[in-house]
Amino acid sequence: MVVIFLGITLTVLDGSMINLALPGIARDLQASAADTILVVNAYQIATLALLLPCAALGDRASYRQVYLGGMAVYAAGALACVLAPSLPLLIAARALQGVGAAGIMAVNPALVRLTYPASMLGRGIALNSVVVATSAVAGPTVAAAVLSVASWHWLFGLNIPLGLALLVLGAQALPHNVARAVAPPRLRTVDVILNILFFGLMFLGMNMLGGSAGASAHSASPLTGVALVAGGLAVGAFYVQRQRSEALPLLPVDLLRIRVFALSMGTSITAFAAQVLTFIALPFLMLDVWHLSALHAGLLLTAWPCGVVIVAPLAGALIGRYHGGLLAGLGLAFLCAGLALLALMDGEPSTLQVAWRLLLCGFGFGLFQSPNNHTIVTSAPLSRAGAASGMLATARIAGQASGAVLVTLVFSLAGTAGGRGPRAAIGAAALLAAIAAAFSVARVRKPAVR
């Protein structure tokens, strides 16, 4: 489990800690700030576009081999990032890292399922959820600590020895598949290409729509974003139609026909969108309206992951005793309440007033995440554990991307003066949490498919 947890920690951290290094990268490589954003986007696009192909490889061959191959590519990409002499080469190296990260993320929950016995699977998924949630919010703090004593190259360089160590340990400790499809069909190249085009076009289009929502005269045209999203939807429609006739589809439409699986995916996407809306909007309130220092704001934000860490073991213990939809729905109700209370605060609240609201949000998110992840993983047949794992990671990243676009749109409509935009964004996050709770409770009507 140490190998599995450390692997997902590296990849999730990498997705959130590079933002802080972008000014230094732009300066050292003599690039514009706008161009350096591609260092982040290249990693995210490569990861999102290849999650499902990597998961399909795991179902057909071995989750262990996909994980180890992903870790090898990830470490090689980190080395290429350290040595990159120019921005285009750094962007290419980051895309290579994203390919490796896709292999690691795609089979992470499947490996957890193979490692834990059924009676303890809830606890294993709860621990995995804590690792993912904590890593996602710890990225900027880790980056700040590294950049305070070293250059941005070390953000990539530290991944090299860690990746190699996990490669060696994983080869010795990771489990082999105990069940997989009999005589599975080969992956079709055209399906992989369609998958990459669909997720790539949608991600780029949504990012451009978010960027064009601002007031800058140099922003990308919204028509470009609309065209990319429209192209992505057209590709997606053709892609889904092809997958419906496949015995073992790359895009797991067979799993999406399972009602509880589809509702759990909707719950996950909506909840992660609410989380990202809050994490982007709240610092504007803290720094510009409440006049907190960056250190004070950073410490306050840790109340959320602390809440997740505290409640996740309890959530894991409750899995199996109570319906996952009910547990997750209760957690999302807590999240909705915490977000609404944050949005309604006036003046300059005290540290305690902010902290307990964020702690409530963390409690709610932790109570939602473990049961929801457990439902997604276990509602699929064991031979399709890789596909379920890939969809779990896809839902998280898709929700985060959607949340980032939504907060930009809210800011552009409401402005940021006086905290109007940030408060409106957090209010929108509360609404999304309520919608996610409705998705979750809807699952209680029927038991999960085992």
Short mmCIF file of C-alpha atoms in Angstrom, two decimals:
data_model
loop_
_atom_site.label_atom_id
_atom_site.label_comp_id
_atom_site.label_asym_id
_atom_site.label_seq_id
_atom_site.Cartn_x
_atom_site.Cartn_y
_atom_site.Cartn_z
CA MET A 1 0.00 0.00 0.00
CA VAL A 2 2.93 2.35 0.63
CA VAL A 3 3.92 2.07 -3.03
CA ILE A 4 0.35 2.70 -4.20
CA PHE A 5 -0.16 5.69 -1.89
CA LEU A 6 3.20 7.31 -2.66
CA GLY A 7 2.65 6.91 -6.39
CA ILE A 8 -0.69 8.72 -6.34
CA THR A 9 0.80 11.36 -4.02
CA LEU A 10 3.51 12.21 -6.56
CA THR A 11 1.10 12.55 -9.47
CA VAL A 12 -1.56 14.58 -7.63
CA LEU A 13 1.05 16.88 -6.07
CA ASP A 14 2.57 17.45 -9.49
CA GLY A 15 -0.74 18.65 -10.84
CA SER A 16 -1.06 21.42 -8.23
CA MET A 17 2.40 22.61 -7.23
CA ILE A 18 3.89 23.82 -10.53
CA ASN A 19 1.71 26.95 -10.67
CA LEU A 20 3.91 28.60 -8.06
CA ALA A 21 7.01 28.02 -10.20
CA LEU A 22 5.62 29.59 -13.40
CA PRO A 23 7.08 33.10 -12.82
CA GLY A 24 10.55 31.62 -12.33
CA ILE A 25 10.18 29.39 -15.37
CA ALA A 26 9.10 32.37 -17.50
CA ARG A 27 12.08 34.38 -16.31
CA ASP A 28 14.72 31.67 -16.73
CA LEU A 29 13.47 30.46 -20.12
CA GLN A 30 12.71 33.97 -21.40
CA ALA A 31 9.06 33.19 -22.09
CA SER A 32 5.82 35.07 -21.51
CA ALA A 33 3.63 34.31 -18.51
CA ALA A 34 0.79 33.24 -20.82
CA ASP A 35 3.02 30.75 -22.66
CA THR A 36 4.27 29.14 -19.44
CA ILE A 37 0.71 28.12 -18.54
CA LEU A 38 1.17 25.39 -21.16
CA VAL A 39 3.60 23.75 -18.72
CA VAL A 40 0.60 23.05 -16.49
CA ASN A 41 -1.90 22.36 -19.28
CA ALA A 42 0.34 19.88 -21.10
CA TYR A 43 0.49 17.69 -17.99
CA GLN A 44 -3.26 17.90 -17.38
CA ILE A 45 -4.26 17.24 -21.00
CA ALA A 46 -1.94 14.23 -21.35
CA THR A 47 -3.19 12.78 -18.08
CA LEU A 48 -6.89 13.28 -18.82
CA ALA A 49 -6.66 12.03 -22.41
CA LEU A 50 -4.84 8.80 -21.50
CA LEU A 51 -6.55 7.77 -18.26
CA LEU A 52 -9.10 5.50 -19.95
CA PRO A 53 -6.64 3.89 -22.42
CA CYS A 54 -4.31 3.09 -19.51
CA ALA A 55 -7.21 1.71 -17.49
CA ALA A 56 -8.23 -0.45 -20.45
CA LEU A 57 -4.68 -1.80 -20.68
CA GLY A 58 -4.89 -2.72 -17.01
CA ASP A 59 -8.12 -4.67 -17.57
CA ARG A 60 -6.64 -6.47 -20.56
CA ALA A 61 -3.14 -7.13 -19.26
CA SER A 62 -2.06 -6.18 -15.74
CA TYR A 63 -2.68 -3.22 -13.42
CA ARG A 64 0.77 -3.88 -12.02
CA GLN A 65 2.46 -3.53 -15.41
CA VAL A 66 0.54 -0.34 -16.23
CA TYR A 67 1.53 1.18 -12.88
CA LEU A 68 5.20 0.28 -13.27
CA GLY A 69 5.28 1.45 -16.88
CA GLY A 70 3.61 4.69 -15.85
CA MET A 71 6.12 5.24 -13.06
CA ALA A 72 9.05 4.65 -15.43
CA VAL A 73 7.67 7.16 -17.95
CA TYR A 74 6.89 9.62 -15.14
CA ALA A 75 10.47 9.50 -13.81
CA ALA A 76 11.86 9.85 -17.35
CA GLY A 77 9.62 12.87 -17.89
CA ALA A 78 10.87 14.43 -14.65
CA LEU A 79 14.47 14.02 -15.83
CA ALA A 80 13.57 15.60 -19.17
CA CYS A 81 11.98 18.55 -17.32
CA VAL A 82 15.16 19.14 -15.32
CA LEU A 83 17.32 19.09 -18.47
CA ALA A 84 14.95 21.07 -20.74
CA PRO A 85 16.83 24.13 -22.10
CA SER A 86 13.77 25.84 -23.61
CA LEU A 87 10.05 26.24 -22.99
CA PRO A 88 8.90 24.03 -25.92
CA LEU A 89 11.07 21.17 -24.67
CA LEU A 90 9.84 21.69 -21.10
CA ILE A 91 6.24 21.55 -22.33
CA ALA A 92 6.99 18.32 -24.21
CA ALA A 93 8.64 16.87 -21.10
CA ARG A 94 5.61 17.79 -19.00
CA ALA A 95 3.35 16.04 -21.49
CA LEU A 96 5.56 12.95 -21.13
CA GLN A 97 5.17 13.20 -17.35
CA GLY A 98 1.41 13.41 -17.85
CA VAL A 99 1.48 10.17 -19.85
CA GLY A 100 3.21 8.47 -16.93
CA ALA A 101 0.82 10.02 -14.42
CA ALA A 102 -2.12 8.65 -16.40
CA GLY A 103 -0.76 5.13 -16.02
CA ILE A 104 -0.36 5.56 -12.26
CA MET A 105 -3.72 7.25 -11.63
CA ALA A 106 -5.72 4.98 -13.93
CA VAL A 107 -5.03 1.79 -11.96
CA ASN A 108 -4.67 3.26 -8.46
CA PRO A 109 -8.14 2.30 -7.11
CA ALA A 110 -7.96 -1.06 -8.91
CA LEU A 111 -4.71 -1.88 -7.10
CA VAL A 112 -6.30 -0.84 -3.80
CA ARG A 113 -9.18 -3.22 -4.56
CA LEU A 114 -6.74 -6.07 -5.27
CA THR A 115 -4.68 -5.36 -2.15
CA TYR A 116 -7.43 -5.21 0.48
CA PRO A 117 -9.82 -8.06 1.31
CA ALA A 118 -13.47 -7.25 0.66
CA SER A 119 -14.18 -6.83 4.39
CA MET A 120 -11.54 -4.08 4.67
CA LEU A 121 -11.89 -2.46 1.26
CA GLY A 122 -13.83 0.49 2.67
CA ARG A 123 -10.91 1.40 4.93
CA GLY A 124 -8.43 1.05 2.10
CA ILE A 125 -10.43 3.36 -0.15
CA ALA A 126 -10.85 5.81 2.75
CA LEU A 127 -7.08 5.96 3.24
CA ASN A 128 -6.58 6.41 -0.49
CA SER A 129 -9.12 9.25 -0.48
CA VAL A 130 -7.23 10.98 2.34
CA VAL A 131 -4.00 10.73 0.37
CA VAL A 132 -5.58 12.20 -2.78
CA ALA A 133 -7.40 15.00 -0.95
CA THR A 134 -4.38 15.99 1.13
CA SER A 135 -2.01 15.89 -1.83
CA ALA A 136 -4.31 18.08 -3.93
CA VAL A 137 -4.27 20.94 -1.41
CA ALA A 138 -0.69 20.45 -0.20
CA GLY A 139 0.88 21.12 -3.61
CA PRO A 140 1.35 24.90 -3.23
CA THR A 141 2.76 24.49 0.29
CA VAL A 142 5.28 21.87 -0.85
CA ALA A 143 6.24 24.04 -3.83
CA ALA A 144 6.74 27.09 -1.60
CA ALA A 145 9.00 25.10 0.72
CA VAL A 146 11.14 23.79 -2.16
CA LEU A 147 11.34 27.15 -3.96
CA SER A 148 12.40 28.90 -0.77
CA VAL A 149 15.69 26.98 -0.82
CA ALA A 150 16.16 25.86 -4.45
CA SER A 151 15.27 26.63 -8.07
CA TRP A 152 12.17 25.37 -9.87
CA HIS A 153 14.21 22.55 -11.42
CA TRP A 154 14.11 20.77 -8.06
CA LEU A 155 10.33 20.49 -8.18
CA PHE A 156 10.92 18.03 -11.02
CA GLY A 157 14.28 16.70 -9.84
CA LEU A 158 12.95 15.35 -6.56
CA ASN A 159 10.58 13.11 -8.50
CA ILE A 160 13.45 11.24 -10.16
CA PRO A 161 14.85 9.34 -7.12
CA LEU A 162 11.38 8.93 -5.65
CA GLY A 163 10.05 7.53 -8.93
CA LEU A 164 12.96 5.11 -9.30
CA ALA A 165 12.58 3.93 -5.71
CA LEU A 166 8.87 3.29 -6.20
CA LEU A 167 9.64 1.47 -9.45
CA VAL A 168 11.94 -0.96 -7.63
CA LEU A 169 9.61 -1.41 -4.65
CA GLY A 170 6.55 -1.76 -6.88
CA ALA A 171 8.15 -4.54 -8.92
CA GLN A 172 8.48 -6.51 -5.69
CA ALA A 173 5.28 -5.65 -3.86
CA LEU A 174 2.42 -4.83 -6.25
CA PRO A 175 -0.26 -7.53 -6.70
CA HIS A 176 -1.09 -9.27 -9.97
CA ASN A 177 -4.57 -9.25 -11.48
CA VAL A 178 -6.71 -11.97 -9.93
CA ALA A 179 -9.53 -11.58 -12.45
CA ARG A 180 -9.67 -10.13 -15.91
CA ALA A 181 -11.68 -10.45 -19.06
CA VAL A 182 -11.38 -13.79 -20.86
CA ALA A 183 -9.74 -13.37 -24.29
CA PRO A 184 -10.19 -9.57 -24.19
CA PRO A 185 -10.27 -7.73 -27.53
CA ARG A 186 -7.25 -5.64 -28.44
CA LEU A 187 -7.34 -1.89 -28.01
CA ARG A 188 -8.17 -0.26 -31.32
CA THR A 189 -5.93 2.62 -32.35
CA VAL A 190 -8.86 4.61 -33.73
CA ASP A 191 -10.63 4.44 -30.36
CA VAL A 192 -7.54 5.67 -28.53
CA ILE A 193 -7.23 8.56 -31.00
CA LEU A 194 -10.91 9.45 -30.58
CA ASN A 195 -10.51 9.36 -26.80
CA ILE A 196 -7.51 11.71 -26.95
CA LEU A 197 -9.31 14.07 -29.34
CA PHE A 198 -12.48 14.15 -27.25
CA PHE A 199 -10.86 14.92 -23.91
CA GLY A 200 -8.15 17.13 -25.43
CA LEU A 201 -10.60 19.33 -27.35
CA MET A 202 -12.98 19.60 -24.40
CA PHE A 203 -10.18 20.52 -21.97
CA LEU A 204 -8.63 23.12 -24.28
CA GLY A 205 -12.02 24.57 -25.19
CA MET A 206 -13.12 24.93 -21.58
CA ASN A 207 -9.82 26.55 -20.64
CA MET A 208 -10.12 29.03 -23.50
CA LEU A 209 -13.70 29.86 -22.54
CA GLY A 210 -12.56 30.49 -18.99
CA GLY A 211 -9.64 32.63 -20.13
CA SER A 212 -11.74 34.65 -22.56
CA ALA A 213 -14.26 35.44 -19.84
CA GLY A 214 -11.86 37.94 -18.29
CA ALA A 215 -11.58 41.55 -19.32
CA SER A 216 -8.12 41.38 -20.86
CA ALA A 217 -7.90 42.59 -24.43
CA HIS A 218 -5.33 39.90 -25.11
CA SER A 219 -7.56 37.03 -24.02
CA ALA A 220 -8.37 34.26 -26.46
CA SER A 221 -11.52 34.76 -28.50
CA PRO A 222 -14.52 33.01 -26.93
CA LEU A 223 -15.40 31.77 -30.41
CA THR A 224 -12.22 29.69 -30.40
CA GLY A 225 -13.25 28.07 -27.14
CA VAL A 226 -16.77 27.45 -28.41
CA ALA A 227 -15.40 25.91 -31.61
CA LEU A 228 -13.12 23.56 -29.67
CA VAL A 229 -15.91 22.48 -27.32
CA ALA A 230 -18.25 21.95 -30.28
CA GLY A 231 -15.58 19.88 -32.00
CA GLY A 232 -15.07 17.87 -28.82
CA LEU A 233 -18.80 17.20 -28.51
CA ALA A 234 -18.98 16.09 -32.16
CA VAL A 235 -16.04 13.73 -31.70
CA GLY A 236 -17.56 12.53 -28.43
CA ALA A 237 -20.90 11.70 -30.05
CA PHE A 238 -19.18 9.60 -32.74
CA TYR A 239 -16.90 8.03 -30.11
CA VAL A 240 -19.79 7.00 -27.85
CA GLN A 241 -21.70 5.54 -30.80
CA ARG A 242 -18.69 3.35 -31.68
CA GLN A 243 -18.24 2.23 -28.09
CA ARG A 244 -21.81 0.99 -27.74
CA SER A 245 -21.08 -1.96 -30.01
CA GLU A 246 -17.80 -2.94 -28.31
CA ALA A 247 -17.64 -5.98 -26.05
CA LEU A 248 -15.07 -4.28 -23.80
CA PRO A 249 -15.39 -0.56 -24.58
CA LEU A 250 -12.52 1.84 -24.00
CA LEU A 251 -15.02 4.47 -22.86
CA PRO A 252 -16.90 2.28 -20.36
CA VAL A 253 -20.45 2.87 -21.58
CA ASP A 254 -21.26 -0.58 -20.20
CA LEU A 255 -20.53 0.69 -16.69
CA LEU A 256 -22.45 3.92 -17.28
CA ARG A 257 -25.54 1.78 -17.93
CA ILE A 258 -25.32 0.73 -14.28
CA ARG A 259 -27.54 3.29 -12.57
CA VAL A 260 -25.59 3.53 -9.33
CA PHE A 261 -22.30 3.90 -11.22
CA ALA A 262 -23.63 6.72 -13.41
CA LEU A 263 -25.11 8.59 -10.43
CA SER A 264 -21.86 8.18 -8.50
CA MET A 265 -19.93 9.66 -11.41
CA GLY A 266 -22.29 12.64 -11.53
CA THR A 267 -21.88 13.09 -7.78
CA SER A 268 -18.09 13.04 -8.06
CA ILE A 269 -17.85 15.51 -10.96
CA THR A 270 -20.20 18.00 -9.29
CA ALA A 271 -18.55 17.75 -5.86
CA PHE A 272 -15.03 18.28 -7.22
CA ALA A 273 -16.26 21.27 -9.23
CA ALA A 274 -17.58 22.74 -5.97
CA GLN A 275 -14.24 22.10 -4.25
CA VAL A 276 -12.20 23.84 -6.94
CA LEU A 277 -14.61 26.79 -7.10
CA THR A 278 -13.98 27.31 -3.40
CA PHE A 279 -10.21 26.82 -3.48
CA ILE A 280 -9.83 29.40 -6.25
CA ALA A 281 -12.32 31.96 -4.92
CA LEU A 282 -11.53 31.85 -1.20
CA PRO A 283 -7.96 33.24 -1.42
CA PHE A 284 -9.39 36.37 -3.10
CA LEU A 285 -11.62 36.90 -0.07
CA MET A 286 -8.83 36.16 2.38
CA LEU A 287 -6.18 38.38 0.80
CA ASP A 288 -8.14 41.22 -0.82
CA VAL A 289 -11.20 41.59 1.42
CA TRP A 290 -10.24 40.19 4.81
CA HIS A 291 -6.65 41.49 4.43
CA LEU A 292 -4.94 38.34 5.71
CA SER A 293 -1.29 37.63 5.00
CA ALA A 294 -0.41 34.88 2.52
CA LEU A 295 0.94 32.74 5.37
CA HIS A 296 -2.20 33.26 7.47
CA ALA A 297 -4.43 32.40 4.51
CA GLY A 298 -2.40 29.29 3.70
CA LEU A 299 -2.62 28.04 7.27
CA LEU A 300 -6.37 28.68 7.37
CA LEU A 301 -6.92 26.68 4.19
CA THR A 302 -5.37 23.62 5.84
CA ALA A 303 -8.51 23.35 7.98
CA TRP A 304 -10.27 21.73 4.99
CA PRO A 305 -7.81 18.81 4.53
CA CYS A 306 -7.62 18.45 8.32
CA GLY A 307 -11.37 17.84 8.31
CA VAL A 308 -10.95 15.23 5.57
CA VAL A 309 -8.19 13.44 7.50
CA ILE A 310 -10.25 13.40 10.70
CA VAL A 311 -13.48 12.05 9.22
CA ALA A 312 -12.16 9.70 6.49
CA PRO A 313 -11.38 6.78 8.86
CA LEU A 314 -14.90 7.07 10.29
CA ALA A 315 -16.35 7.13 6.78
CA GLY A 316 -14.35 4.02 5.91
CA ALA A 317 -15.66 2.21 8.99
CA LEU A 318 -19.27 3.14 8.15
CA ILE A 319 -19.04 1.76 4.60
CA GLY A 320 -20.99 -1.49 4.53
CA ARG A 321 -23.10 -0.54 7.55
CA TYR A 322 -24.99 2.22 5.78
CA HIS A 323 -25.79 2.85 2.13
CA GLY A 324 -22.98 4.70 0.36
CA GLY A 325 -25.44 7.10 -1.26
CA LEU A 326 -26.81 8.07 2.14
CA LEU A 327 -23.35 8.60 3.68
CA ALA A 328 -22.10 10.63 0.73
CA GLY A 329 -25.34 12.63 0.61
CA LEU A 330 -25.00 13.50 4.30
CA GLY A 331 -21.40 14.58 3.75
CA LEU A 332 -22.38 16.75 0.80
CA ALA A 333 -25.13 18.36 2.91
CA PHE A 334 -22.44 19.30 5.45
CA LEU A 335 -20.29 20.63 2.60
CA CYS A 336 -23.20 22.69 1.27
CA ALA A 337 -23.86 24.15 4.72
CA GLY A 338 -20.20 25.02 5.27
CA LEU A 339 -19.91 26.71 1.88
CA ALA A 340 -23.13 28.68 2.38
CA LEU A 341 -21.89 29.88 5.77
CA LEU A 342 -18.60 30.96 4.18
CA ALA A 343 -20.37 32.85 1.40
CA LEU A 344 -22.61 34.72 3.85
CA MET A 345 -19.84 36.04 6.11
CA ASP A 346 -19.59 39.85 6.19
CA GLY A 347 -16.84 42.20 7.33
CA GLU A 348 -13.52 40.74 8.44
CA PRO A 349 -14.24 37.52 10.34
CA SER A 350 -11.93 36.08 12.97
CA THR A 351 -9.62 33.16 12.32
CA LEU A 352 -11.87 30.88 14.37
CA GLN A 353 -14.98 31.88 12.43
CA VAL A 354 -13.35 30.96 9.13
CA ALA A 355 -11.57 27.86 10.43
CA TRP A 356 -14.63 26.05 11.79
CA ARG A 357 -16.54 26.64 8.56
CA LEU A 358 -13.66 25.22 6.52
CA LEU A 359 -13.39 22.32 8.95
CA LEU A 360 -17.10 21.62 8.42
CA CYS A 361 -16.48 21.64 4.65
CA GLY A 362 -13.62 19.18 5.14
CA PHE A 363 -15.79 16.92 7.31
CA GLY A 364 -18.45 16.91 4.63
CA PHE A 365 -16.03 16.30 1.77
CA GLY A 366 -14.32 13.45 3.63
CA LEU A 367 -17.66 11.83 4.45
CA PHE A 368 -18.66 12.07 0.77
CA GLN A 369 -15.44 10.97 -0.90
CA SER A 370 -14.72 7.56 0.61
CA PRO A 371 -18.25 6.05 0.26
CA ASN A 372 -18.63 7.52 -3.23
CA ASN A 373 -15.28 6.14 -4.39
CA HIS A 374 -16.13 2.78 -2.84
CA THR A 375 -19.41 2.68 -4.76
CA ILE A 376 -17.73 3.54 -8.07
CA VAL A 377 -15.05 0.89 -7.63
CA THR A 378 -17.26 -1.94 -6.34
CA SER A 379 -20.28 -1.38 -8.60
CA ALA A 380 -18.16 -2.60 -11.52
CA PRO A 381 -17.26 -6.28 -12.04
CA LEU A 382 -13.77 -7.17 -10.84
CA SER A 383 -12.69 -7.77 -14.44
CA ARG A 384 -13.60 -4.11 -15.15
CA ALA A 385 -11.88 -2.68 -12.07
CA GLY A 386 -9.42 -0.82 -14.28
CA ALA A 387 -12.19 0.90 -16.24
CA ALA A 388 -13.87 1.94 -12.99
CA SER A 389 -10.55 3.27 -11.69
CA GLY A 390 -9.99 5.27 -14.85
CA MET A 391 -13.47 6.76 -14.65
CA LEU A 392 -12.91 7.67 -11.00
CA ALA A 393 -9.81 9.69 -11.86
CA THR A 394 -11.49 11.13 -14.97
CA ALA A 395 -14.42 12.37 -12.88
CA ARG A 396 -12.08 14.11 -10.45
CA ILE A 397 -10.08 15.90 -13.15
CA ALA A 398 -13.16 16.76 -15.21
CA GLY A 399 -14.84 18.23 -12.14
CA GLN A 400 -11.77 20.27 -11.29
CA ALA A 401 -11.52 21.60 -14.85
CA SER A 402 -15.22 22.52 -14.85
CA GLY A 403 -14.87 24.30 -11.51
CA ALA A 404 -11.95 26.37 -12.78
CA VAL A 405 -13.98 27.52 -15.79
CA LEU A 406 -17.04 28.31 -13.67
CA VAL A 407 -15.13 30.48 -11.20
CA THR A 408 -13.69 32.52 -14.06
CA LEU A 409 -17.15 33.04 -15.51
CA VAL A 410 -18.57 34.07 -12.13
CA PHE A 411 -15.71 36.53 -11.57
CA SER A 412 -16.24 38.06 -15.01
CA LEU A 413 -19.96 38.54 -14.36
CA ALA A 414 -19.84 39.72 -10.74
CA GLY A 415 -16.39 41.31 -10.58
CA THR A 416 -14.05 40.95 -7.61
CA ALA A 417 -14.49 44.38 -5.97
CA GLY A 418 -15.68 44.11 -2.38
CA GLY A 419 -15.61 40.34 -2.56
CA ARG A 420 -18.74 40.09 -4.75
CA GLY A 421 -17.24 37.64 -7.23
CA PRO A 422 -15.58 35.36 -4.67
CA ARG A 423 -18.73 35.25 -2.53
CA ALA A 424 -20.86 34.51 -5.58
CA ALA A 425 -18.44 31.73 -6.61
CA ILE A 426 -18.57 30.15 -3.15
CA GLY A 427 -22.36 30.45 -3.25
CA ALA A 428 -22.32 28.66 -6.61
CA ALA A 429 -20.14 25.98 -5.02
CA ALA A 430 -22.76 25.51 -2.30
CA LEU A 431 -25.41 25.06 -5.01
CA LEU A 432 -23.23 22.46 -6.76
CA ALA A 433 -22.78 20.63 -3.46
CA ALA A 434 -26.58 20.53 -3.06
CA ILE A 435 -26.94 19.13 -6.60
CA ALA A 436 -24.27 16.52 -5.83
CA ALA A 437 -26.16 15.57 -2.66
CA ALA A 438 -29.31 15.05 -4.74
CA PHE A 439 -27.39 12.77 -7.14
CA SER A 440 -26.05 10.83 -4.18
CA VAL A 441 -29.34 10.33 -2.36
CA ALA A 442 -30.97 9.21 -5.64
CA ARG A 443 -28.76 6.10 -5.43
CA VAL A 444 -30.50 4.91 -2.26
CA ARG A 445 -33.50 3.69 -4.26
CA LYS A 446 -31.56 0.73 -5.62
CA PRO A 447 -28.68 -1.21 -4.09
CA ALA A 448 -25.29 -1.09 -5.74
CA VAL A 449 -24.57 -3.83 -8.30
CA ARG A 450 -21.95 -6.20 -6.89
#
